[in-house]
mmCIF file of C-alpha atoms in Angstrom:
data_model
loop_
_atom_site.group_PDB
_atom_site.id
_atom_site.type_symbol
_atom_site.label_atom_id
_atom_site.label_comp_id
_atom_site.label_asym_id
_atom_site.label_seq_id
_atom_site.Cartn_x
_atom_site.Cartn_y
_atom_site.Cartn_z
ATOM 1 C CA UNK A 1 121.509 -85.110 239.614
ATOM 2 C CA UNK A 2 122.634 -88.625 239.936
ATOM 3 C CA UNK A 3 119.254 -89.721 237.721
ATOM 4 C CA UNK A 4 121.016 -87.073 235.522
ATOM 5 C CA UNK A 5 124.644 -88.783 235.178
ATOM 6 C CA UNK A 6 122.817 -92.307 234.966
ATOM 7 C CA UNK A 7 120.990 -91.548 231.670
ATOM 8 C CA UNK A 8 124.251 -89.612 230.113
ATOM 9 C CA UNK A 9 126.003 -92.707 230.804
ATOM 10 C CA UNK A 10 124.018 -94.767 228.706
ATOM 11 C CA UNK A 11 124.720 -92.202 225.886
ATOM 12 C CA UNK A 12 128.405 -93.572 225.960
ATOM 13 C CA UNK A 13 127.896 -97.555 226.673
ATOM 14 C CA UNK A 14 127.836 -98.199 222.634
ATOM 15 C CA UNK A 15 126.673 -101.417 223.059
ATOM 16 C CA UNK A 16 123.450 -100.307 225.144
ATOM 17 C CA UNK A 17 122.558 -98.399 223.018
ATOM 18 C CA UNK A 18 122.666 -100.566 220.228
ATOM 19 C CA UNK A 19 121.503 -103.322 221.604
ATOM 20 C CA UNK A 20 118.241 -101.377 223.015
ATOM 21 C CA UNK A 21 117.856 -98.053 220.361
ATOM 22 C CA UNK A 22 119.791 -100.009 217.336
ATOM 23 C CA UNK A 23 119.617 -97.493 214.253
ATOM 24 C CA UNK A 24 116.913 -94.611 215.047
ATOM 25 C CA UNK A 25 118.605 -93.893 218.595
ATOM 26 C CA UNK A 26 122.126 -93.883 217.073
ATOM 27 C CA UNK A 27 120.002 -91.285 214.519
ATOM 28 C CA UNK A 28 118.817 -89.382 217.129
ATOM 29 C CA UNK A 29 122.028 -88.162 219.072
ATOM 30 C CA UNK A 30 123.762 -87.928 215.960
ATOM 31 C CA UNK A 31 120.759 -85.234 214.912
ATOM 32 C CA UNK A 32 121.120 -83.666 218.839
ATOM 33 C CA UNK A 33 124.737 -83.513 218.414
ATOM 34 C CA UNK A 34 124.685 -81.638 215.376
ATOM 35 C CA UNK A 35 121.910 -79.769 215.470
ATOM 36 C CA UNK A 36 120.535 -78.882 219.281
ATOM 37 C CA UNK A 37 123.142 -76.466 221.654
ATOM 38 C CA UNK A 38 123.085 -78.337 224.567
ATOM 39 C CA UNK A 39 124.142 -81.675 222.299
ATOM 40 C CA UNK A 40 127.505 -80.668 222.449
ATOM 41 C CA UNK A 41 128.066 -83.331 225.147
ATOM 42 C CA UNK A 42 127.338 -86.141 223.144
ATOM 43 C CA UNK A 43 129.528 -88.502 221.609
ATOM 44 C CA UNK A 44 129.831 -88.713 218.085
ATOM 45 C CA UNK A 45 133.162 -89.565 216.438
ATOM 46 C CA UNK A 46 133.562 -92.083 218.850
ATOM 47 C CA UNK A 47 129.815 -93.711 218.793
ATOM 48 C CA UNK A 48 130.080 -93.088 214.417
ATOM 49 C CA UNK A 49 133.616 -95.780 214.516
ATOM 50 C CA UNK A 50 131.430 -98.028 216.853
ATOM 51 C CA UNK A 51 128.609 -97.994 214.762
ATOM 52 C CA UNK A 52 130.706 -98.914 211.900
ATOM 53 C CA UNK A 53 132.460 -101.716 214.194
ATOM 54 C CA UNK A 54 128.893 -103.192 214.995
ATOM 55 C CA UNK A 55 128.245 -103.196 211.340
ATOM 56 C CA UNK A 56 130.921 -105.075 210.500
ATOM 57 C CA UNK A 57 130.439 -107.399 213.051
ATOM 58 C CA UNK A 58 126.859 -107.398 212.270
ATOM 59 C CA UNK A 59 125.441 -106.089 215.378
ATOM 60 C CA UNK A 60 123.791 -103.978 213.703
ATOM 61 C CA UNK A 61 121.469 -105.353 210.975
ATOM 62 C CA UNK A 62 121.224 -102.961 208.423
ATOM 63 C CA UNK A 63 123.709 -102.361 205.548
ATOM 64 C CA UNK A 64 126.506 -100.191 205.743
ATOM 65 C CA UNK A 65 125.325 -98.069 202.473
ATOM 66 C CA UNK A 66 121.681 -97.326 204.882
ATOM 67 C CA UNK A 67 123.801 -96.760 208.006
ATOM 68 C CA UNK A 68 126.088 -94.325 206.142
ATOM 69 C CA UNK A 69 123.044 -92.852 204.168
ATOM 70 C CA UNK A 70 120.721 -92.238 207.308
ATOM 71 C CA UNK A 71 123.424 -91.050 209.327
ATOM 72 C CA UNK A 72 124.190 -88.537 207.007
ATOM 73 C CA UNK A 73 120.674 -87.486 206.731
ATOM 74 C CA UNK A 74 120.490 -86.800 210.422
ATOM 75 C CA UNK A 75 123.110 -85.104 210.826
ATOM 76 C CA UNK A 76 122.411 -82.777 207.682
ATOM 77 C CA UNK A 77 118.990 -82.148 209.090
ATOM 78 C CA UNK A 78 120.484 -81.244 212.548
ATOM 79 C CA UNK A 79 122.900 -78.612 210.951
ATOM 80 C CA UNK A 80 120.004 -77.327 209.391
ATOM 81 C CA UNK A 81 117.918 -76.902 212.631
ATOM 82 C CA UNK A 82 121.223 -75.471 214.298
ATOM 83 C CA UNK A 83 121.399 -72.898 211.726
ATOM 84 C CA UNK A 84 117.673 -71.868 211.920
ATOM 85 C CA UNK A 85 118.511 -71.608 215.773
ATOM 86 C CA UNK A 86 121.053 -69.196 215.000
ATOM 87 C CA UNK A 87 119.102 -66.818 212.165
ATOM 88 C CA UNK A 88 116.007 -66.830 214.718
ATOM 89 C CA UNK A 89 117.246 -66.514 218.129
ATOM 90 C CA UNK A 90 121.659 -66.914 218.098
ATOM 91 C CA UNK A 91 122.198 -63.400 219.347
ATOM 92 C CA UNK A 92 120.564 -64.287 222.701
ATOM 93 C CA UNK A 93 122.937 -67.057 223.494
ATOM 94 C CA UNK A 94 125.626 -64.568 223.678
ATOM 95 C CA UNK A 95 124.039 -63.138 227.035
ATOM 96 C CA UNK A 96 123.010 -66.486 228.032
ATOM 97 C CA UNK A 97 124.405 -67.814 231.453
ATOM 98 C CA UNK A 98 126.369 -70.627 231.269
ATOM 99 C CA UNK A 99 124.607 -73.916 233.002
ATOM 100 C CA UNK A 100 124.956 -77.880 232.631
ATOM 101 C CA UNK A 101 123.999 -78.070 229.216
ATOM 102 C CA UNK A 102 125.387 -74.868 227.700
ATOM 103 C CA UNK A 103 129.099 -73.000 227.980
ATOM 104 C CA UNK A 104 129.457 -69.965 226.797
ATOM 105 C CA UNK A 105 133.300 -71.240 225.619
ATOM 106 C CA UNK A 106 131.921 -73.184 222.857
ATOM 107 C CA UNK A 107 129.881 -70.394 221.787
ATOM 108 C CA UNK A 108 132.845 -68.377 221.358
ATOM 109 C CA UNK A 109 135.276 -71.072 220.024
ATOM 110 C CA UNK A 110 132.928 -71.748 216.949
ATOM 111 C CA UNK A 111 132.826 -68.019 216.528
ATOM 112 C CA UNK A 112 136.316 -68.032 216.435
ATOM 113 C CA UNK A 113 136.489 -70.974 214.629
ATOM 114 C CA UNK A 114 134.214 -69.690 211.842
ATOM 115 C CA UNK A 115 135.881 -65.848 211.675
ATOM 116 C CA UNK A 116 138.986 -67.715 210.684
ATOM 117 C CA UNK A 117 138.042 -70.213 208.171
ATOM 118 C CA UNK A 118 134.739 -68.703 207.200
ATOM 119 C CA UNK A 119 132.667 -70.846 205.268
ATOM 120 C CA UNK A 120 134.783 -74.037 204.982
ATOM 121 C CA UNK A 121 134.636 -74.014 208.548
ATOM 122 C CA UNK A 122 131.014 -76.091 208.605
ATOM 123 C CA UNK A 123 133.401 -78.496 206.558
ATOM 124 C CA UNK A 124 135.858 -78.609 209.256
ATOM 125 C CA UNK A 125 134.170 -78.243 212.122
ATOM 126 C CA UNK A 126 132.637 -81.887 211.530
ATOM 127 C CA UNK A 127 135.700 -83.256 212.854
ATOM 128 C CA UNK A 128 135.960 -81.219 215.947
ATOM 129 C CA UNK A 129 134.200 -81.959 219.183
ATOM 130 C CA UNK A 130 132.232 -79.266 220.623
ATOM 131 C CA UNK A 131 132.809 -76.744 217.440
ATOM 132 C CA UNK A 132 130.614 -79.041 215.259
ATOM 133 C CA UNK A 133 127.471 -78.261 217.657
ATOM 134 C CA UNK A 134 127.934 -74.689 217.541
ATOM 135 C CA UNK A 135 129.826 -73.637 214.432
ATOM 136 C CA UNK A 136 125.635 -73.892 211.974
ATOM 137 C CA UNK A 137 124.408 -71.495 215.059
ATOM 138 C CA UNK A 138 127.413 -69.405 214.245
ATOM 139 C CA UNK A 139 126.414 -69.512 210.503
ATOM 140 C CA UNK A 140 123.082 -68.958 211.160
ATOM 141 C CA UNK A 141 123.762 -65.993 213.458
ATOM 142 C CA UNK A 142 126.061 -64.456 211.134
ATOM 143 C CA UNK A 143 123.516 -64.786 208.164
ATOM 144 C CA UNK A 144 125.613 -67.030 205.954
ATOM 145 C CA UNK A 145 124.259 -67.418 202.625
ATOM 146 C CA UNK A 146 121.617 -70.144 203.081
ATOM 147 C CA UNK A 147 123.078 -72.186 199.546
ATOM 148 C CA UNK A 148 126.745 -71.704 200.462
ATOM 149 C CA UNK A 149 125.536 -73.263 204.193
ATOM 150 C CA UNK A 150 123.775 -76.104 202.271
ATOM 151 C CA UNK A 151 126.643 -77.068 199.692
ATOM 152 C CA UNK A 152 129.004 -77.022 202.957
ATOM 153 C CA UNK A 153 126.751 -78.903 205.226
ATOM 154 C CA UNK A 154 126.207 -81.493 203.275
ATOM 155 C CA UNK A 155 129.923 -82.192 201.784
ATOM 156 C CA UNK A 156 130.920 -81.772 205.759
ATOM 157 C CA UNK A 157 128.321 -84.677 206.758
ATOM 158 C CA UNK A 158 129.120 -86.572 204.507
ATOM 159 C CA UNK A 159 132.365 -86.949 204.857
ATOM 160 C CA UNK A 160 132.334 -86.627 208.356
ATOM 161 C CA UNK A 161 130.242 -89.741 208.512
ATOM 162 C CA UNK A 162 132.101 -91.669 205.723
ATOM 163 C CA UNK A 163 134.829 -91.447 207.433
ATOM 164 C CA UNK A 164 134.258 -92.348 210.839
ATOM 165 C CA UNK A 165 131.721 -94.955 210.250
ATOM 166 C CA UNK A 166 134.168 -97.006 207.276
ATOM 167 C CA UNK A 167 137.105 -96.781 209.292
ATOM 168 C CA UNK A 168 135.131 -98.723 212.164
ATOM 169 C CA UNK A 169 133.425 -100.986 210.038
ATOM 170 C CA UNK A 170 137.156 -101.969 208.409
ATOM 171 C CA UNK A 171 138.378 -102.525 211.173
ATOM 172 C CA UNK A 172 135.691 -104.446 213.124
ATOM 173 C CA UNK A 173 136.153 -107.157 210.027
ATOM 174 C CA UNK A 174 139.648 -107.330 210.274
ATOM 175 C CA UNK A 175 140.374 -107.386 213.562
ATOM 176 C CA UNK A 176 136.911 -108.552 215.528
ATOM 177 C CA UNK A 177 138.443 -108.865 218.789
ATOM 178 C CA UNK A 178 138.273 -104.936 219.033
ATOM 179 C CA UNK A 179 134.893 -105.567 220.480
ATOM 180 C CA UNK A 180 136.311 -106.679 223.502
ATOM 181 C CA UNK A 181 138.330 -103.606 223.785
ATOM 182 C CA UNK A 182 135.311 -101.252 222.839
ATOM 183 C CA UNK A 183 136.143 -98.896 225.516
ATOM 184 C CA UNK A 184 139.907 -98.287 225.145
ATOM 185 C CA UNK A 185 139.417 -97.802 221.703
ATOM 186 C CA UNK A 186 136.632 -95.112 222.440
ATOM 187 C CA UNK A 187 138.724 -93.547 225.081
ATOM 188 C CA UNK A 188 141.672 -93.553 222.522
ATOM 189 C CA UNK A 189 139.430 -91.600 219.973
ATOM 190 C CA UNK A 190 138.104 -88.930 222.471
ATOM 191 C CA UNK A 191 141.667 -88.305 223.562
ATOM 192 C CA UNK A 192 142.756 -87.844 220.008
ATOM 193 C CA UNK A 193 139.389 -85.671 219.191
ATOM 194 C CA UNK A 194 139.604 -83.664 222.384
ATOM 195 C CA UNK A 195 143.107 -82.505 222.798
ATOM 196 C CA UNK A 196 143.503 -80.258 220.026
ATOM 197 C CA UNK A 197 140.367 -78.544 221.188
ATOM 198 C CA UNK A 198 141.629 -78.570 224.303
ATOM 199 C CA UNK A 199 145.166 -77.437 223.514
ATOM 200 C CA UNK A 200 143.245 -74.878 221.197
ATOM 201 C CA UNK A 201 141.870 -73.279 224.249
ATOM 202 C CA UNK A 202 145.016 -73.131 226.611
ATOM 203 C CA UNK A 203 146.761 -71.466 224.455
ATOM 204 C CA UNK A 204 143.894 -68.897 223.475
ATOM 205 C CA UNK A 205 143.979 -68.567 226.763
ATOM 206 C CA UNK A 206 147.960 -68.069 227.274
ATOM 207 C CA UNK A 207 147.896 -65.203 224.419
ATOM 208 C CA UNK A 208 144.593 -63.333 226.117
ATOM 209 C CA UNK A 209 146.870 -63.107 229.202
ATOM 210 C CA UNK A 210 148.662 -59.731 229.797
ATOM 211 C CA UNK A 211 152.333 -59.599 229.981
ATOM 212 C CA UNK A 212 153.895 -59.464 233.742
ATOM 213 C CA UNK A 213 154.770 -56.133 234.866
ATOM 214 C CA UNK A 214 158.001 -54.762 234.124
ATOM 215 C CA UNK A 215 160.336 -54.155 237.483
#
């Protein structure tokens, strides 16, 4: 277990892995994130702004047009393999025991998240932790037409990535000394991903309760 927790660490020291992976490992979790159910742990608005910082600073060697472009791509094709999950074999997550790398939760919060903003939702759900791993299984599950899933997917990606990845790299040239504060900005971005999901599921919660009895 500890071996475990060693290697998901690396996943969130952003400068290990792009000093050591550079481009096609920041590729691959961004394709796992998006694409494989138990990805859902990864990190990827926070790793997208450092990847843009490391641009800018030029950390990373490629251009920010490729790193925008190939991003994009990955995380379009992992949508795509999340929805195929979901058309061939969704159902059976539903009676699928929760374990380290899958929660039921999520599941259900991208089904909810979907039932209420139907197909926009693979739009939206870009920009929300956890949903945005689930939410093409959900569309795939529910048979969503497979061009409606495509135009959203990609407008989604693409502006998911866009926006993450130029806000980092914008900043990273104006202010460079953020790279000595890589972690509190990270932690600052999780925190401001993570609690409306969070809050989203207290209070899901609060309303599922039953009222208390009446004396």
């Amino acid at each position: 277990m500890d071996t475990i927790f060693e290697i998901l660490k690396k996943f969130y020291d952003f400068e290990w892995i792009f000093q050591h992976g550079g481009l096609p490992l920041l590729l691959f979790i961004v394709f796992a994130e998006t694409g494989l159910f138990f990805g859902f742990f990864l990190p990827g608005d926070s790793l997208l702004f450092a990847a843009g910082m490391m641009v800018g600073l030029g950390i990373i060697p490629q251009s920010i047009l490729v790193v925008i472009l190939t991003v994009s791509l990955a995380g379009i094709l992992g949508n795509y393999v999340g929805y195929w999950f979901g058309r061939k074999s969704g159902p059976l997550l539903y009676k699928k025991k929760d374990s380290f790398f899958f929660k039921q939760k999520h599941l259900s919060a991208a089904g909810d998240f979907y039932e209420k903003y139907g197909p926009s939702a693979i739009v939206l759900a870009r920009f929300i932790p956890f949903i945005r791993t689930f939410a093409p299984i959900v569309a795939g599950i529910v048979s969503m037409d497979y061009k409606k899933f495509s135009f959203y997917n990609v407008i989604g990606c693409v502006a998911w990535v866009s926006s993450m990845i130029l806000t980092g790299y914008f900043l990273g040239q104006r202010f460079p000394q953020l790279r000595d504060h890589l972690e509190l900005v990270v932690m600052a971005i999780v925190v401001v991903t993570t609690v409306p999901v969070i809050w989203k599921v207290l209070m899901t919660k609060s309303k599922k309760m039953p009222p208390p009895p009446i004396d």
